[in-house]
Amino acid sequence: MLPFITFEGIEGSGKTTQIQQLVRQLRHQGYQVRQTREPGGCRIADQIRSILLHPDNTALVSRAELLLYAAARAQHVEEIVQPALSAGEIVLCDRFTDATLAYQGDGRGLDRNLITQLNQLAAGNCRPNLTLLFDLPVAVGLGRARQREVDQQDSSEGRFERETLEFHERIKAGYLALAAAEPERFQVINADQTPEQISRQITAIVDNFLQVKTGAA
Ligand code: TMP
């Protein structure tokens, strides 16, 4: 089975641009690639996404937020991720279970054991083989994300961009702790570089991973 690769990081870390670049590159190398994201990736999970990210939903309580992420994930895994992996595709997913540990765990302060159980319920045996963590200063990432919202004139998402710097600092620290706990799965990328520099680093990591783990050329 080809790998399941996830991309994680705080807001504005440049993940999406890099995923698109990697998809083009891997397809050029002849791989079948499925690009997806959480929350979302399929119709029902996209509907849940709009509830989760709409800036007007300030009344959403943390436990409801956690359950909605889990619901979106259960649908997405069964409908998209698992079938793609079974069909021999490389799956590149923008955020997955680690985001719930970082955002709902470190960010909101919800119980980690409970989150792990819900992640297990939603994702089953579907676990990332490689996780690229985009790390950069919170002020830089949030600045980029808030500017993007203004540039795109899109007011349908952005609930998390309105959270405090401290909230996002906890998430960044949470992600780095997850990476330190599982160094064989995580690769931490310095995302405070040019897109070209970041892309070169990712290419090297993924090429090496595909060679070592799958014996692919
Ligand atoms: P993004 O797709 O633009 O990265 O937005 C997704 C947002 O949802 C982002 O702020 C992180 C947040 N999130 C969680 O809080 N928990 C989760 O489990 C996931 C997947 C995302």
Short mmCIF file of C-alpha atoms and ligand atoms in Angstrom, two decimals:
data_model
loop_
_atom_site.label_atom_id
_atom_site.label_comp_id
_atom_site.label_asym_id
_atom_site.label_seq_id
_atom_site.Cartn_x
_atom_site.Cartn_y
_atom_site.Cartn_z
CA MET A 1 0.00 0.00 0.00
CA LEU A 2 1.30 3.46 -0.91
CA PRO A 3 1.66 5.99 1.88
CA PHE A 4 -0.78 8.24 3.61
CA ILE A 5 0.96 11.60 4.06
CA THR A 6 -0.48 14.38 6.21
CA PHE A 7 0.38 18.07 6.43
CA GLU A 8 0.00 19.96 9.66
CA GLY A 9 0.79 23.39 11.07
CA ILE A 10 -0.65 26.59 12.41
CA GLU A 11 -2.70 28.99 10.27
CA GLY A 12 -0.87 30.58 7.35
CA SER A 13 1.99 28.10 7.30
CA GLY A 14 1.81 27.60 3.51
CA LYS A 15 0.71 23.93 3.57
CA THR A 16 -1.85 24.21 0.82
CA THR A 17 0.54 25.70 -1.75
CA GLN A 18 3.10 23.02 -1.00
CA ILE A 19 0.57 20.19 -1.23
CA GLN A 20 -0.50 21.36 -4.68
CA GLN A 21 3.13 21.50 -5.80
CA LEU A 22 3.82 18.00 -4.43
CA VAL A 23 0.71 16.58 -6.13
CA ARG A 24 1.95 17.89 -9.52
CA GLN A 25 5.40 16.50 -8.89
CA LEU A 26 4.28 13.02 -7.80
CA ARG A 27 1.83 12.73 -10.71
CA HIS A 28 4.67 13.70 -13.03
CA GLN A 29 6.66 10.82 -11.52
CA GLY A 30 3.78 8.52 -12.46
CA TYR A 31 2.07 8.05 -9.10
CA GLN A 32 -1.69 8.05 -8.64
CA VAL A 33 -2.28 10.76 -6.07
CA ARG A 34 -5.36 11.75 -4.10
CA GLN A 35 -5.29 15.26 -2.64
CA THR A 36 -7.74 15.90 0.15
CA ARG A 37 -8.23 17.90 3.34
CA GLU A 38 -9.87 18.00 6.74
CA PRO A 39 -12.32 19.12 7.78
CA GLY A 40 -13.91 18.33 4.42
CA GLY A 41 -12.81 16.26 1.45
CA CYS A 42 -16.31 15.03 0.56
CA ARG A 43 -19.79 16.55 0.37
CA ILE A 44 -21.03 15.73 3.86
CA ALA A 45 -17.74 16.60 5.55
CA ASP A 46 -17.64 19.88 3.59
CA GLN A 47 -21.04 20.75 5.02
CA ILE A 48 -19.67 20.11 8.51
CA ARG A 49 -16.63 22.23 7.61
CA SER A 50 -18.80 25.24 6.90
CA ILE A 51 -20.32 25.01 10.39
CA LEU A 52 -16.89 24.61 11.99
CA LEU A 53 -15.14 27.47 10.22
CA HIS A 54 -17.88 30.08 9.87
CA PRO A 55 -16.81 33.14 11.86
CA ASP A 56 -20.36 33.78 13.05
CA ASN A 57 -20.40 30.49 14.97
CA THR A 58 -18.75 31.96 18.04
CA ALA A 59 -21.29 30.15 20.27
CA LEU A 60 -19.97 26.70 19.25
CA VAL A 61 -18.83 25.00 22.48
CA SER A 62 -15.54 23.08 22.53
CA ARG A 63 -17.15 19.64 22.99
CA ALA A 64 -19.50 20.19 20.05
CA GLU A 65 -16.53 21.40 17.99
CA LEU A 66 -14.60 18.22 18.83
CA LEU A 67 -17.54 15.98 17.91
CA LEU A 68 -18.07 17.78 14.61
CA TYR A 69 -14.39 17.28 13.65
CA ALA A 70 -14.76 13.60 14.54
CA ALA A 71 -17.97 13.28 12.50
CA ALA A 72 -16.41 14.94 9.46
CA ARG A 73 -13.39 12.64 9.79
CA ALA A 74 -15.44 9.44 10.06
CA GLN A 75 -17.25 10.32 6.82
CA HIS A 76 -14.09 11.43 5.01
CA VAL A 77 -12.05 8.37 6.00
CA GLU A 78 -14.71 5.90 4.94
CA GLU A 79 -15.72 7.69 1.76
CA ILE A 80 -12.35 9.00 0.48
CA VAL A 81 -9.16 8.11 2.34
CA GLN A 82 -9.59 4.39 2.89
CA PRO A 83 -10.84 3.62 -0.65
CA ALA A 84 -8.00 5.67 -2.20
CA LEU A 85 -5.36 3.87 -0.12
CA SER A 86 -6.90 0.50 -0.95
CA ALA A 87 -6.77 1.42 -4.64
CA GLY A 88 -3.01 2.02 -4.35
CA GLU A 89 -3.04 5.80 -4.45
CA ILE A 90 -0.75 8.06 -2.45
CA VAL A 91 -3.06 10.13 -0.24
CA LEU A 92 -1.97 13.66 0.66
CA CYS A 93 -4.21 15.12 3.33
CA ASP A 94 -4.18 18.73 4.54
CA ARG A 95 -4.63 18.14 8.32
CA PHE A 96 -5.77 14.99 10.08
CA THR A 97 -5.91 13.51 13.61
CA ASP A 98 -2.89 15.49 14.89
CA ALA A 99 -4.82 18.71 14.26
CA THR A 100 -7.48 17.56 16.73
CA LEU A 101 -4.86 16.85 19.39
CA ALA A 102 -3.21 20.24 18.83
CA TYR A 103 -6.32 22.44 18.37
CA GLN A 104 -8.95 20.78 20.55
CA GLY A 105 -6.37 19.34 23.01
CA ASP A 106 -3.71 22.03 23.46
CA GLY A 107 -5.82 24.88 22.09
CA ARG A 108 -9.17 24.25 23.78
CA GLY A 109 -7.88 22.21 26.71
CA LEU A 110 -10.03 19.10 26.08
CA ASP A 111 -8.96 15.74 27.48
CA ARG A 112 -6.27 14.08 25.34
CA ASN A 113 -7.42 10.52 26.09
CA LEU A 114 -10.92 11.39 24.98
CA ILE A 115 -9.55 12.95 21.77
CA THR A 116 -7.41 9.89 21.10
CA GLN A 117 -10.46 7.65 21.51
CA LEU A 118 -12.52 9.81 19.16
CA ASN A 119 -9.67 9.89 16.64
CA GLN A 120 -9.61 6.10 16.80
CA LEU A 121 -13.38 5.87 16.36
CA ALA A 122 -13.30 8.23 13.37
CA ALA A 123 -10.13 7.07 11.61
CA GLY A 124 -9.93 3.40 12.63
CA ASN A 125 -6.73 1.90 11.33
CA CYS A 126 -6.13 4.75 8.95
CA ARG A 127 -2.96 6.32 10.31
CA PRO A 128 -0.52 8.62 8.53
CA ASN A 129 2.82 7.05 7.61
CA LEU A 130 4.51 10.43 7.24
CA THR A 131 3.50 13.79 8.69
CA LEU A 132 5.07 17.05 7.54
CA LEU A 133 4.77 19.70 10.23
CA PHE A 134 5.11 23.26 8.91
CA ASP A 135 6.64 25.31 11.67
CA LEU A 136 6.90 29.10 11.74
CA PRO A 137 6.41 31.96 14.20
CA VAL A 138 2.74 32.36 15.11
CA ALA A 139 2.72 36.10 14.35
CA VAL A 140 4.01 35.43 10.82
CA GLY A 141 1.46 32.68 10.10
CA LEU A 142 -1.52 34.52 11.55
CA GLY A 143 -0.54 37.69 9.72
CA ARG A 144 -0.49 35.78 6.42
CA ALA A 145 -3.79 34.00 7.13
CA ARG A 146 -5.61 37.19 8.08
CA GLN A 147 -4.24 39.00 5.00
CA ARG A 148 -5.38 36.12 2.78
CA GLU A 149 -8.89 36.45 4.15
CA VAL A 150 -8.91 40.15 3.25
CA ASP A 151 -7.40 39.53 -0.23
CA GLN A 152 -9.84 36.74 -1.07
CA GLN A 153 -12.77 38.69 0.38
CA ASP A 154 -14.01 35.39 1.77
CA SER A 155 -15.91 35.77 5.01
CA SER A 156 -17.28 32.19 5.15
CA GLU A 157 -14.23 30.77 6.98
CA GLY A 158 -11.91 32.29 9.53
CA ARG A 159 -13.30 31.40 12.96
CA PHE A 160 -9.84 30.19 14.04
CA GLU A 161 -8.02 33.19 12.56
CA ARG A 162 -9.98 35.31 15.05
CA GLU A 163 -8.57 33.41 18.04
CA THR A 164 -5.83 35.01 20.15
CA LEU A 165 -2.09 34.77 19.61
CA GLU A 166 -1.86 32.77 22.86
CA PHE A 167 -4.33 30.17 21.56
CA HIS A 168 -2.20 29.68 18.44
CA GLU A 169 1.01 29.59 20.51
CA ARG A 170 -0.44 26.64 22.47
CA ILE A 171 -1.23 24.89 19.19
CA LYS A 172 2.27 25.45 17.82
CA ALA A 173 3.77 24.08 21.05
CA GLY A 174 1.35 21.15 20.95
CA TYR A 175 2.35 20.25 17.42
CA LEU A 176 6.06 20.41 18.28
CA ALA A 177 5.44 18.11 21.26
CA LEU A 178 3.64 15.61 19.01
CA ALA A 179 6.57 15.71 16.57
CA ALA A 180 9.06 15.15 19.39
CA ALA A 181 7.04 12.17 20.67
CA GLU A 182 6.97 10.47 17.26
CA PRO A 183 10.15 11.46 15.43
CA GLU A 184 9.94 8.46 13.08
CA ARG A 185 6.64 9.71 11.63
CA PHE A 186 7.08 13.50 11.79
CA GLN A 187 9.35 15.74 9.76
CA VAL A 188 9.43 19.34 10.92
CA ILE A 189 9.76 21.85 8.07
CA ASN A 190 10.95 25.40 8.64
CA ALA A 191 8.06 27.18 6.92
CA ASP A 192 9.57 30.63 7.39
CA GLN A 193 11.49 30.30 4.10
CA THR A 194 10.66 30.95 0.44
CA PRO A 195 8.16 28.56 -1.19
CA GLU A 196 11.00 27.27 -3.41
CA GLN A 197 13.22 26.43 -0.43
CA ILE A 198 10.34 24.69 1.34
CA SER A 199 9.41 22.76 -1.78
CA ARG A 200 13.00 21.50 -2.23
CA GLN A 201 13.04 20.27 1.36
CA ILE A 202 9.70 18.46 0.93
CA THR A 203 10.79 16.85 -2.33
CA ALA A 204 13.90 15.45 -0.66
CA ILE A 205 11.91 14.11 2.31
CA VAL A 206 9.15 12.52 0.23
CA ASP A 207 11.52 11.01 -2.37
CA ASN A 208 13.58 9.49 0.40
CA PHE A 209 10.46 8.23 2.17
CA LEU A 210 9.08 6.58 -0.97
CA GLN A 211 12.41 4.89 -1.63
CA VAL A 212 12.95 3.65 1.90
CA LYS A 213 9.40 2.65 2.81
CA THR A 214 8.05 1.32 -0.45
CA GLY A 215 11.18 0.43 -2.36
CA ALA A 216 9.91 2.71 -5.15
CA ALA A 217 12.39 4.36 -7.52
P1 TMP B 1 -7.72 24.99 6.99
O1 TMP B 1 -8.30 23.92 6.14
O2 TMP B 1 -7.76 26.31 6.33
O3 TMP B 1 -6.40 24.63 7.55
O4 TMP B 1 -8.75 25.20 8.22
C1 TMP B 1 -9.07 24.19 9.06
C2 TMP B 1 -9.18 24.77 10.45
O5 TMP B 1 -9.72 23.78 11.32
C3 TMP B 1 -7.85 25.18 11.03
O6 TMP B 1 -8.01 26.38 11.76
C4 TMP B 1 -7.52 24.07 12.00
C5 TMP B 1 -8.87 23.57 12.43
N1 TMP B 1 -8.91 22.15 12.79
C6 TMP B 1 -9.17 21.78 14.11
O7 TMP B 1 -9.34 22.66 14.97
N2 TMP B 1 -9.25 20.45 14.41
C7 TMP B 1 -9.12 19.47 13.48
O8 TMP B 1 -9.22 18.28 13.81
C8 TMP B 1 -8.85 19.86 12.11
C9 TMP B 1 -8.71 18.80 11.07
C10 TMP B 1 -8.75 21.20 11.83
#
